[in-house]
Coordinates of C-alpha atoms and ligand atoms in Angstrom, one line a residue:
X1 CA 15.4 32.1 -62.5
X2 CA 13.5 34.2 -60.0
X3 CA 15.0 34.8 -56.3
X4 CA 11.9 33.3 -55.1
X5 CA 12.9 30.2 -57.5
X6 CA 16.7 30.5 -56.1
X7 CA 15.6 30.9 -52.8
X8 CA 14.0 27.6 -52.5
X9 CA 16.8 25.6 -54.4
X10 CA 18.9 26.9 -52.0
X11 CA 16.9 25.7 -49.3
X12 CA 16.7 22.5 -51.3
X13 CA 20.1 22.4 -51.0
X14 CA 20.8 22.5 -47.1
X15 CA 17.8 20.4 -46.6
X16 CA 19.7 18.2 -49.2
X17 CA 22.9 18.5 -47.4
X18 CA 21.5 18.2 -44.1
X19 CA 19.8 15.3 -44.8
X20 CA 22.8 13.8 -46.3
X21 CA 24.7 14.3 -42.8
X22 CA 21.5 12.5 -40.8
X23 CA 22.0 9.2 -43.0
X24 CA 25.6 9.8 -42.7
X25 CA 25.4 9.7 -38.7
X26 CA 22.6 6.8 -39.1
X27 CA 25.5 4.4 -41.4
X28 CA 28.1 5.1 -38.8
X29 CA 26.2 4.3 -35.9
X30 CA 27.5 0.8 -35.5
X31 CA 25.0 -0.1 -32.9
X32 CA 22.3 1.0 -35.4
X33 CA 23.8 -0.8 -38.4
X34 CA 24.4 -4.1 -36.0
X35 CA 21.0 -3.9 -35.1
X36 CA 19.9 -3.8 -38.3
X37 CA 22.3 -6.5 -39.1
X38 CA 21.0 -8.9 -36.2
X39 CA 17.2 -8.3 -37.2
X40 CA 18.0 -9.8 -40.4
X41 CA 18.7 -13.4 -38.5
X42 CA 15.4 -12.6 -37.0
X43 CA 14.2 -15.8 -34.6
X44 CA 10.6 -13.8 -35.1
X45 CA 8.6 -16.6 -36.6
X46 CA 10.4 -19.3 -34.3
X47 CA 9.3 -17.2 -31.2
X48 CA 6.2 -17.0 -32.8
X49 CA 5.4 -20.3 -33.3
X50 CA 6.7 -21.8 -30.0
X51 CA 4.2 -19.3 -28.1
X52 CA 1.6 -19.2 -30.2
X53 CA 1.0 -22.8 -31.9
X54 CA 2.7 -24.7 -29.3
X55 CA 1.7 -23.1 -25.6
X56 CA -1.5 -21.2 -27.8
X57 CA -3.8 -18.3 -25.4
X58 CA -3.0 -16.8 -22.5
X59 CA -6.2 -16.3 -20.3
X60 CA -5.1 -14.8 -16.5
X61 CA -5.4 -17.5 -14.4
X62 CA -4.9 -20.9 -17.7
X63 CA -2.1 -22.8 -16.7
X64 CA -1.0 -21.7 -20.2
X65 CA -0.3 -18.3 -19.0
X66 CA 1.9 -19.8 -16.4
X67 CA 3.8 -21.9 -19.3
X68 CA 4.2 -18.9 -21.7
X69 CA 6.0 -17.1 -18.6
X70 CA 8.1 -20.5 -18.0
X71 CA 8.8 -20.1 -21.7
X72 CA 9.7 -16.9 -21.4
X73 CA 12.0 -17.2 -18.3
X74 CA 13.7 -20.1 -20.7
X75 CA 14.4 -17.9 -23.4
X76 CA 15.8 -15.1 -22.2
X77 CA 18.3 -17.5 -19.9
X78 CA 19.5 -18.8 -23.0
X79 CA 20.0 -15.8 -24.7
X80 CA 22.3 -15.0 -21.5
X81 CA 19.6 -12.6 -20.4
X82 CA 18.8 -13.0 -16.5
X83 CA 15.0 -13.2 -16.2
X84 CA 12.4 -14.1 -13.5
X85 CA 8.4 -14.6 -12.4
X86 CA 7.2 -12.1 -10.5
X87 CA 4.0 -13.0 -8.5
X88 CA 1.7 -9.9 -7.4
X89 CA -1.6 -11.5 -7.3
X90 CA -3.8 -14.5 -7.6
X91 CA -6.8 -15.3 -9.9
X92 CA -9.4 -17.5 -10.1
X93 CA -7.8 -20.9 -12.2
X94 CA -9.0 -22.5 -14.8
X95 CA -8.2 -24.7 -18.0
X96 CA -9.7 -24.2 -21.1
X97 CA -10.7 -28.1 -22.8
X98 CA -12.4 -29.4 -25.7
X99 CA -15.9 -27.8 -27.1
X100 CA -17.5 -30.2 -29.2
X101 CA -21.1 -28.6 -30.3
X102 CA -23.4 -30.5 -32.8
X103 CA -26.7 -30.5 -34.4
X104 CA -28.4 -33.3 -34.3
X105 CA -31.9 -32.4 -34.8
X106 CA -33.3 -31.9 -37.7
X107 CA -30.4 -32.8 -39.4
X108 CA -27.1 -33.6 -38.4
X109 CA -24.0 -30.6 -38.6
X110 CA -20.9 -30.2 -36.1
X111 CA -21.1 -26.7 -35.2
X112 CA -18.9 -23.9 -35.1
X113 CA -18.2 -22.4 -31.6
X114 CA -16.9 -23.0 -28.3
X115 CA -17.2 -22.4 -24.4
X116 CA -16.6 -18.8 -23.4
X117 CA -13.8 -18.8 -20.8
X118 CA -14.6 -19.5 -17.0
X119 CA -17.0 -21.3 -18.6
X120 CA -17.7 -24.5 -16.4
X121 CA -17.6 -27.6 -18.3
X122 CA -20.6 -30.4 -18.6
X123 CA -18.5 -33.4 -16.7
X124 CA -17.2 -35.3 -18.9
X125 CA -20.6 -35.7 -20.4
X126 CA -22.7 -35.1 -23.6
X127 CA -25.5 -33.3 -23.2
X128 CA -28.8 -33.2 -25.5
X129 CA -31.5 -30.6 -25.4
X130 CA -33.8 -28.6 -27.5
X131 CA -32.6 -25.3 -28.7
X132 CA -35.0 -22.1 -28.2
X133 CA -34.7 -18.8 -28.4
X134 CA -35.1 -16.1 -25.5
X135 CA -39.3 -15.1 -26.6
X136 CA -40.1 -11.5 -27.2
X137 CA -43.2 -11.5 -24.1
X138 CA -45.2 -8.5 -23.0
X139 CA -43.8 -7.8 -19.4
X140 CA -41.4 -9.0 -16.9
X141 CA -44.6 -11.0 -15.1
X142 CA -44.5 -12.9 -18.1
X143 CA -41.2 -13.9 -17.9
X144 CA -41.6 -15.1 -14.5
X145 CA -44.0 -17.3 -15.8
X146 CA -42.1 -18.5 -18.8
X147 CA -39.0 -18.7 -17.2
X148 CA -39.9 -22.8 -16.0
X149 CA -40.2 -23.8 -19.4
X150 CA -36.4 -23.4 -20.0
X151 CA -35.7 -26.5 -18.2
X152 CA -33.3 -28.6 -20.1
X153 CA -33.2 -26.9 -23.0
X154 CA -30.2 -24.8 -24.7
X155 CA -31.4 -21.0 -24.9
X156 CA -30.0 -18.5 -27.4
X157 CA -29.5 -15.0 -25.8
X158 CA -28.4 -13.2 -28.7
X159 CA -30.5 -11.4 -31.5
X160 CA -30.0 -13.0 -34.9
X161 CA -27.4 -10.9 -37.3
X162 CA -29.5 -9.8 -40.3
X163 CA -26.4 -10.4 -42.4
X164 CA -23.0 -12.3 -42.0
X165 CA -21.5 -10.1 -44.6
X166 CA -19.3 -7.3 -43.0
X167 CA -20.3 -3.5 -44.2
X168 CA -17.4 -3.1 -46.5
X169 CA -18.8 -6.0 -48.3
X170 CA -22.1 -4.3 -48.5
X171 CA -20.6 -0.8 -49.7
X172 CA -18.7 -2.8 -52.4
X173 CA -21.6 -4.7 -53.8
X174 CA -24.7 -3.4 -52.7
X175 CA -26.9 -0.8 -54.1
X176 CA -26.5 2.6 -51.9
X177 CA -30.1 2.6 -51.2
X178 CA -29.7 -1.5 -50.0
X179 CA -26.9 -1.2 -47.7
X180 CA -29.1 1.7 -46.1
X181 CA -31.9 -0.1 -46.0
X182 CA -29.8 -3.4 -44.4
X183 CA -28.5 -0.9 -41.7
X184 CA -31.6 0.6 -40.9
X185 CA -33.3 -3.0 -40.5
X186 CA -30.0 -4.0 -38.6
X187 CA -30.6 -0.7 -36.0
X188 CA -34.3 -1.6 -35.5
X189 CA -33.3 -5.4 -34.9
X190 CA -31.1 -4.9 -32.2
X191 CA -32.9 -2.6 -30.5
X192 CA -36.3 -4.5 -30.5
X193 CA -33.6 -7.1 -28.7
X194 CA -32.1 -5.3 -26.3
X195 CA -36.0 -4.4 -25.4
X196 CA -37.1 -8.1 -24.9
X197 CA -34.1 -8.2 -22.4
X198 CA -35.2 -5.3 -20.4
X199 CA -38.8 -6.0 -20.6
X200 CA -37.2 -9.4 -19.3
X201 CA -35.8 -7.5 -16.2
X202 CA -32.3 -8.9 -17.6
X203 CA -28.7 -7.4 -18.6
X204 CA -26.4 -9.5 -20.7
X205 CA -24.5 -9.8 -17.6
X206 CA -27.6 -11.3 -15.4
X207 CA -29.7 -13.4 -17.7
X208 CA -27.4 -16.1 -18.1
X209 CA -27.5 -16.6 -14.6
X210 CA -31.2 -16.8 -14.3
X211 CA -31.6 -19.6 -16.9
X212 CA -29.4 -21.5 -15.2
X213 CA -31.2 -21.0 -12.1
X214 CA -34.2 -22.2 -13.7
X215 CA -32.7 -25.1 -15.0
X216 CA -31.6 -24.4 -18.5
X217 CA -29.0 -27.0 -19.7
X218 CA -26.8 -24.2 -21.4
X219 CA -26.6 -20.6 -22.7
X220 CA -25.7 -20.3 -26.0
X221 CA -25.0 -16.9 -27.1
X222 CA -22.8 -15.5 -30.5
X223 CA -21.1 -12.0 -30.2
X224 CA -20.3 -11.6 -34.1
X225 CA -16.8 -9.1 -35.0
X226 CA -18.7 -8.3 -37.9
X227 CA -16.4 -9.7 -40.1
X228 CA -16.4 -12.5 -42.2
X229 CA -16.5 -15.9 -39.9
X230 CA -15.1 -13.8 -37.0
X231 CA -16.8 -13.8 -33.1
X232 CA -15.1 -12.2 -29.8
X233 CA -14.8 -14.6 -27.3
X234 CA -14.9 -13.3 -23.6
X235 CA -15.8 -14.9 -20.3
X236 CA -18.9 -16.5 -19.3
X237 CA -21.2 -15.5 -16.2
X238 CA -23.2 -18.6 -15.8
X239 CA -22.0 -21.1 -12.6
X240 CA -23.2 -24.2 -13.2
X241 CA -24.0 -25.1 -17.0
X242 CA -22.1 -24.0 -20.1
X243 CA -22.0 -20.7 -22.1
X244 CA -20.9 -21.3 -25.5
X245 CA -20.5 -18.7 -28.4
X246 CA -21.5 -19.7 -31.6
X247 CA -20.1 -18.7 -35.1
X248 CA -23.0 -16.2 -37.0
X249 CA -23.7 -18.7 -39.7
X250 CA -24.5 -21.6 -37.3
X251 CA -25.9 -19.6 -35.3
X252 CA -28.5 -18.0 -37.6
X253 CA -29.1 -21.6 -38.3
X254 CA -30.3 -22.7 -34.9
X255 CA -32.4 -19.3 -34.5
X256 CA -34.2 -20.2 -38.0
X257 CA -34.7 -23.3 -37.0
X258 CA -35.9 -22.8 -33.7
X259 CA -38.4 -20.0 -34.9
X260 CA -39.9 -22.0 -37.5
X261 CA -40.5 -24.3 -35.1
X262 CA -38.4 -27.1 -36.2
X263 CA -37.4 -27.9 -32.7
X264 CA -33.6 -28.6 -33.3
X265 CA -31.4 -30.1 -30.9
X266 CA -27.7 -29.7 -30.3
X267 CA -25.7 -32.0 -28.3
X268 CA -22.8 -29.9 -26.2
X269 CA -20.0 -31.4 -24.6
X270 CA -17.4 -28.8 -23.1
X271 CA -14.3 -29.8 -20.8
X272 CA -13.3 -27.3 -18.5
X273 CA -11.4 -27.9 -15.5
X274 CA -11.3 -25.7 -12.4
X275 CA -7.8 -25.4 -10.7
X276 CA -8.5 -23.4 -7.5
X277 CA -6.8 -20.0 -6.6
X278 CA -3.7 -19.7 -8.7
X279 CA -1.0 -17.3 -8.4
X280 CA 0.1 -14.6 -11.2
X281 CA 3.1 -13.2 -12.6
X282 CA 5.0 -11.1 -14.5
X283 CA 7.5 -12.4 -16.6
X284 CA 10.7 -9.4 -16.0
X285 CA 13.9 -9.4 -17.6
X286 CA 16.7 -7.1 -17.5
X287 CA 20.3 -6.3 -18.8
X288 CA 22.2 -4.1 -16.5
X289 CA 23.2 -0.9 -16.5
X290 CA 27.2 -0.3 -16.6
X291 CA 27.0 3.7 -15.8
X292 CA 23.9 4.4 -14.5
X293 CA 22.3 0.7 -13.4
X294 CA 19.5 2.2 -11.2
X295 CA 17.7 4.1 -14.5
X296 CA 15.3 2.1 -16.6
X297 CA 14.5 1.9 -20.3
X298 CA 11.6 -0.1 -19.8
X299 CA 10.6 -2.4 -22.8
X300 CA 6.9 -3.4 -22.4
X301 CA 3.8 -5.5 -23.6
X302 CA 1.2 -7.7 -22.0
X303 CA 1.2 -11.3 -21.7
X304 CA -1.5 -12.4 -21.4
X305 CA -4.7 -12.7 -23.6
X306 CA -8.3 -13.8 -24.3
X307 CA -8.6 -17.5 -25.7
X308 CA -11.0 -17.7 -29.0
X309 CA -7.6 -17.9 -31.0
X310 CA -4.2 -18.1 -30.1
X311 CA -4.0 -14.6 -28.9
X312 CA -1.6 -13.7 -32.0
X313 CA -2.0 -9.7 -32.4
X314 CA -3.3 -9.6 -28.9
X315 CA -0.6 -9.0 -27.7
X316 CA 1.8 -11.6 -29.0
X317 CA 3.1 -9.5 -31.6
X318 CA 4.3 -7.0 -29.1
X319 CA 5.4 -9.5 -26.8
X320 CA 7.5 -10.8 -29.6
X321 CA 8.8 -7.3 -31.0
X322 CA 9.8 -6.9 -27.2
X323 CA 11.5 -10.2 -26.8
X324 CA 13.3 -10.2 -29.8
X325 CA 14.8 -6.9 -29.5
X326 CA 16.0 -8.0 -26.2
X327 CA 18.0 -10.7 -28.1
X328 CA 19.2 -8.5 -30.1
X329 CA 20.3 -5.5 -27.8
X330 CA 22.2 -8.6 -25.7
X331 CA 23.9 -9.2 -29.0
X332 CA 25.1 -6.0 -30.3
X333 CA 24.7 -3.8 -27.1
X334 CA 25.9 -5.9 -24.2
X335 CA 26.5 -3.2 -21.9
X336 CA 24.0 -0.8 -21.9
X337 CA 24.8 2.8 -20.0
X338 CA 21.3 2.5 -18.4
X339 CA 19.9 -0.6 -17.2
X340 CA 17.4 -1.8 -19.6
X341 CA 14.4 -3.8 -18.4
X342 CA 11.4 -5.9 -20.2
X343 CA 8.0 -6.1 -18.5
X344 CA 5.6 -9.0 -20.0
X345 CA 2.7 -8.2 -17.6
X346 CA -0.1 -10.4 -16.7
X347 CA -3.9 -9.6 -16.1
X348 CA -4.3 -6.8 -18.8
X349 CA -6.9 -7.9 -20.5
X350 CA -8.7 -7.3 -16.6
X351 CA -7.6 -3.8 -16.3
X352 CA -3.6 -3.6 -16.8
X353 CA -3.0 -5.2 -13.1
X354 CA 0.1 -6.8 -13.7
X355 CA 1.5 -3.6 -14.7
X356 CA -0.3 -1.4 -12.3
X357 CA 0.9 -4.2 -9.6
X358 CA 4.6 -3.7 -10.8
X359 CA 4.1 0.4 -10.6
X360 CA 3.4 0.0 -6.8
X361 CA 5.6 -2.9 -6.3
X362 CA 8.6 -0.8 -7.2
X363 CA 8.3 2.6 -6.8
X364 CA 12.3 3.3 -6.7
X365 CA 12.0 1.5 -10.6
X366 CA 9.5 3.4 -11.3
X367 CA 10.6 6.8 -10.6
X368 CA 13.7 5.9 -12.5
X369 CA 12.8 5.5 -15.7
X370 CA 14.5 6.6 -18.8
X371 CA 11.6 6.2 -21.2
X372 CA 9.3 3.0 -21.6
X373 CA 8.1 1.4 -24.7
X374 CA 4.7 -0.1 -25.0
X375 CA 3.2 -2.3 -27.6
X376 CA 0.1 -3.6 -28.1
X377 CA -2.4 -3.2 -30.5
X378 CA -1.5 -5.6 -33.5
X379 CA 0.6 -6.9 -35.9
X380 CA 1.1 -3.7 -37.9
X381 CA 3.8 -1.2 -38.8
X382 CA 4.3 1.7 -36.1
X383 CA 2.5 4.7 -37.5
X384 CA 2.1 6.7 -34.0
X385 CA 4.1 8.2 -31.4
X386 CA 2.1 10.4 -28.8
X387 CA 4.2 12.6 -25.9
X388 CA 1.5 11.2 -23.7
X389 CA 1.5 15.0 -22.4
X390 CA 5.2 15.4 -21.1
X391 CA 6.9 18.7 -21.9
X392 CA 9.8 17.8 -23.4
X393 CA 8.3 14.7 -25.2
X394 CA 9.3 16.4 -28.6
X395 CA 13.6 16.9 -27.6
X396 CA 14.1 13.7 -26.7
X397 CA 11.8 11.2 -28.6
X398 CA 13.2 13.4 -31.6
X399 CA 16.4 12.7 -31.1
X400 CA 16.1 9.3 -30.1
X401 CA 14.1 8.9 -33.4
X402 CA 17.0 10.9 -35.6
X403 CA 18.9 7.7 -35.4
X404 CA 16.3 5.5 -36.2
X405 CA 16.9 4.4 -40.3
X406 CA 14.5 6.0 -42.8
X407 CA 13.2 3.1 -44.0
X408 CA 12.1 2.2 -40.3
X409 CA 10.2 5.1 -39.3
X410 CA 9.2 6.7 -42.6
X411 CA 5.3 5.6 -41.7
X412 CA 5.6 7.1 -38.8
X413 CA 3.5 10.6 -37.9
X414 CA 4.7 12.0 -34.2
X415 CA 2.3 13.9 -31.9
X416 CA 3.9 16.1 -29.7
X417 CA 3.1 17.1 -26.7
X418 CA 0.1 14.7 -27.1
X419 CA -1.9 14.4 -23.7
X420 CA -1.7 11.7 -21.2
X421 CA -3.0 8.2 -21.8
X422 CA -5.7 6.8 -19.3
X423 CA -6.3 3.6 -20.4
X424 CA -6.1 1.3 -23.3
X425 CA -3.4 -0.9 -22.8
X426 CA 0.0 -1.1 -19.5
X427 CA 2.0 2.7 -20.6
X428 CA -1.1 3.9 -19.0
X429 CA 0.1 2.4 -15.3
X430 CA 3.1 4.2 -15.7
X431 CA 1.9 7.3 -17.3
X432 CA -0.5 8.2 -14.5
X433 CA 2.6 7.5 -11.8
X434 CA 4.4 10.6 -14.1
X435 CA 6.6 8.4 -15.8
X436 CA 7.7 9.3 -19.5
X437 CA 6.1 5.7 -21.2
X438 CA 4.9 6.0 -24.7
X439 CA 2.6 4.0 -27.1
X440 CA 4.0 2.5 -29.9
X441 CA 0.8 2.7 -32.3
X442 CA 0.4 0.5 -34.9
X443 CA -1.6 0.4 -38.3
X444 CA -4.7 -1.6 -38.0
X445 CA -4.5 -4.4 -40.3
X446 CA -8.3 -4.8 -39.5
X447 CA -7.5 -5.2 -35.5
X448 CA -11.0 -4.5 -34.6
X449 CA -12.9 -6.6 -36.7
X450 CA -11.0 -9.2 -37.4
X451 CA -8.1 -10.3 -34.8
X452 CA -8.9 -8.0 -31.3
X453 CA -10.5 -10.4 -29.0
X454 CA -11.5 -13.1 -31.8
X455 CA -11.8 -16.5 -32.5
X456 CA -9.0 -15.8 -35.5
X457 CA -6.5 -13.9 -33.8
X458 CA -3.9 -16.6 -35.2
X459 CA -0.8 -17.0 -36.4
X460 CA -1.5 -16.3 -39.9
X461 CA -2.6 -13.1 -39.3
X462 CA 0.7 -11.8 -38.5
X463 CA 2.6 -9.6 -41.3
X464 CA 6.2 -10.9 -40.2
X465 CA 7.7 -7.7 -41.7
X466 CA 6.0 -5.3 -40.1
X467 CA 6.7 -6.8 -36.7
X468 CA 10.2 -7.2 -37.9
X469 CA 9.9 -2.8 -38.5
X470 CA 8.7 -2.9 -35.1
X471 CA 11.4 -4.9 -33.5
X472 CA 14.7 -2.5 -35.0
X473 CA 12.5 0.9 -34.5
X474 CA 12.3 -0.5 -30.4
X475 CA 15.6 -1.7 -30.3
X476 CA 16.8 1.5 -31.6
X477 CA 15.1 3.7 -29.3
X478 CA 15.8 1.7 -26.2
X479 CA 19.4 2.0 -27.5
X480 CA 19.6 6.5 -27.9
X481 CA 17.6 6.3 -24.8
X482 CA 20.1 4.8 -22.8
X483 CA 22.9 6.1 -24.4
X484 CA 21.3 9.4 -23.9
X485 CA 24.1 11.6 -21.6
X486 CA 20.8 13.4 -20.5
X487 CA 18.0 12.0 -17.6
X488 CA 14.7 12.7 -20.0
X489 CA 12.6 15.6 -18.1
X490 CA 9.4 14.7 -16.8
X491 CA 7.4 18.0 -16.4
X492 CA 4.0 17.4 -17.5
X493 CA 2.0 20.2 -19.7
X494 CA -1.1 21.9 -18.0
X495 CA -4.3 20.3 -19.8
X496 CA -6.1 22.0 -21.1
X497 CA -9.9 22.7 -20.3
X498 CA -12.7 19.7 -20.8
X499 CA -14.1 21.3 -24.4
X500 CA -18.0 20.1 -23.2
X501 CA -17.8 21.0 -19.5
X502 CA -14.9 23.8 -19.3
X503 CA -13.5 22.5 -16.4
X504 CA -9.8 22.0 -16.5
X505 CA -8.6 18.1 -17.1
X506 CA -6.4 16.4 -14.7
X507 CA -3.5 13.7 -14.9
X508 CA -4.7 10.7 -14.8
X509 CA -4.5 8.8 -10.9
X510 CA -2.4 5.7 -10.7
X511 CA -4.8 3.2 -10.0
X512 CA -5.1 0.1 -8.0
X513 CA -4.1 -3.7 -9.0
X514 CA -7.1 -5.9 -8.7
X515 CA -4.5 -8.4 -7.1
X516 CA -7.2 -11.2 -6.9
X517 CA -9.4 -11.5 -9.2
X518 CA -11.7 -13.8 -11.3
X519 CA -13.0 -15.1 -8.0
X520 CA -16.2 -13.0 -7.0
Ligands
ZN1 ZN1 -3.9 -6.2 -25.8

């Protein structure tokens, strides 16, 4: 055996050892072990389906948000947890009903889609019309001229997808030289359509608007996730008549039919009632500090959410990972040094208002906090932990993460001292007021694609264990850090220099609440 050989056994051997004492520390941390103990009788997929199946999406403004936060208020009282509605703002109101869209011309088909949201409703009635598609005309004079002709008739805004299949798909199947060719048609296609909108004189934004103005008897639009069966559903702009998105496939069917001249027809009924100026709120619960009640450990993740689907891994999963280790810390750690505090914010899906409302509603919270812990983007494991740019990011998440079992946070990669987080999802409100809140970054599961924002961001798409991972790993954290006998520093790190324009980067400003929104 060579020294060199010897020397690395024997640091082998104290890595051995040293690990050894870690695990040892981790099995006789009875708060750890109880709250791995408690996850076990996890109410996960009860939570789950109460919010999800039975109250369903959370648009700002739906009276389901306000149930959800009812729900929630519920809950946490009868886990013993005092809990409360916050208001800070008011948005415009309305309740998402029925979409009912069928063919009925050429053939008969029910259709897949459904109203965007704020989308007003066609009163109680069914209406029929002839289905066209936006023309491709030389200039915007000649839209002025054509624009009349859209008079009772459904229009379709969006280009027509060369291929429902998703690009993995393609890469799997196709021939290299195919899928190249499919992508280059695909690049040509949609920009020969955004062309016809700005030879138009149009956005996205403002040609809904026109057609109703001219009498159109519905937009009809289909904003494909490019994934199999899966749209994004998002808010319409039109006032008067509907917006509905429809699914690729029937989609592509109307837009065939329609340019071969087949004149099809679709008969749309769409309930949707408006409920005036609505207040909103954040759903806030907290268990008291014994020692040091005026410092936080802030446990956070949005409420609300767009309505396609049920809003499952947007965010219900975190709000879920953040209720349920609330239940648990009021189990096993029912007297916490430092006061620790859930936020389920509203409105950020609009720009992270509820949370930005809650930063300048309570400042003396705010500059107060132990550490916060954000979740929100999916169902998956936690992989990533960023500093978000404070100094000492690396001492304390470190330690905090020491007691934190193995088979918890073995996925996990840390990225210290990161940089500051502008946007994205609600650490970002507290972040830019200089207070240490970190992202709890989760693997994708196909987030993008197939749940963010979609029409099948359901239930089913939720991997129960990797939420379950989630819940101990926040449960554990929020524990060290209010155990911790140390305030967490807050220094930030000087940023360094913009690598395109040189000039140094700053920290990003706390930004305003839109506290009334939806209503322009
Ligand atoms: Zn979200």
């Amino acid at each position: 055996m060579t020294f060199r050989k010897k020397a690395i056994l024997l640091a082998g051997m104290i890595t051995l050892q040293l690990s050894y004492v870690q695990v040892n520390a981790q099995r006789e941390n009875p708060v750890v072990n109880n709250i791995m103990i408690e996850a076990k009788n996890t109410q996960l997929q009860q939570l789950g389906y109460e919010l999800l199946d039975v109250i369903g999406p959370r648009l700002t403004g739906s009276p389901k948000l306000k149930q959800a936060n009812d729900w929630a208020v519920a809950k946490y009282t009868s886990w013993g947890i005092p809990a409360r509605n916050e208001q800070w703002g008011e948005w415009r109101g309305w309740d998402r009903g029925i979409s009912h869209i069928d063919l009925v011309w050429p053939r008969v088909k029910s259709l897949e889609g459904m109203q965007l949201a704020w989308s007003p409703g066609t009163g109680g009635k069914t209406i029929t019309g002839e289905v066209i598609v936006l023309p491709d005309l030389a200039d915007s004079m000649a839209y002025v001229q054509w624009m009349p002709s859209v008079k009772g008739k459904f229009v379709l805004i969006s280009m027509n997808q060369p291929t429902g299949r998703p690009d993995y798909n393609w890469e799997e199947f196709g021939t290299k030289p195919g899928f190249e060719k499919m992508k280059q048609e695909r690049t040509v296609m949609t920009e020969a359509w955004n062309n016809r909108l700005k030879k138009a004189g149009y956005t996205t934004r403002t040609l809904p608007v026109a057609l109703e103005n001219a009498g159109a008897a519905g937009i009809v639009a289909s904003l494909w996730s490019r994934g199999f069966g899966v749209n994004k559903i998002f808010s319409a702009y039109t006032k008067k008549v509907p917006t509905v998105d429809i699914a690729l496939e029937d989609y592509g069917l109307l837009y065939r039919l329609a340019e071969h001249g087949a004149k099809p027809k679709i008969s749309v009924r769409t309930d949707a009632k408006e409920t005036g100026v609505v207040p909103v709120f954040n759903t806030i619960a907290e268990i008291k500090g014994s020692e040091k009640p005026n410092e936080y450990v802030i446990l956070s993740a949005h409420f609300d959410s767009w309505d396609g689907g049920s809003g499952a891994t947007d965010n219900g999963t975190g709000t879920l990972v953040m209720m349920e280790a609330m239940r648990i810390l009021k189990k096993v750690y029912p007297n916490p040094k430092r006061t620790i505090l859930v936020g389920h914010w509203a409105s950020e899906e609009q720009g992270l208002n509820g949370s930005r409302a809650f930063v300048e509603d309570h400042p003396e919270i705010v500059k107060n906090i132990q550490a916060l812990w954000n979740q929100d983007n999916g169902t998956g494991r936690v992989t990533n932990i960023s500093g978000q740019g404070f100094l000492h990011s690396y001492e304390f998440i470190s330690r905090w993460l020491a007691a934190v079992p193995d088979t918890i946070k073995q996925h996990i990669t840390t990225n210290f001292p990161g940089s500051p987080g502008g946007g994205g999802s609600d650490y970002a409100s507290f972040v830019a007021a200089g207070a240490p809140a970190f992202s709890l970054s989760s693997l994708s599961w196909s987030y993008g694609n197939y749940t963010w924002h979609t029409n099948r961001d359901t239930y089913d798409k939720i991997v129960w264990d990797d939420v379950r991972n989630n819940v101990i790993l926040t449960a554990v954290l929020a524990y060290m850090a209010s155990e911790d006998p140390a305030t967490t520093q807050k220094d930030r790190i000087i940023l360094p220099a913009n690598l395109r324009t040189g000039n140094p980067q700053t920290w990003p400003e706390v930004r305003k609440p839109t506290r009334r929104g939806g209503l322009d």
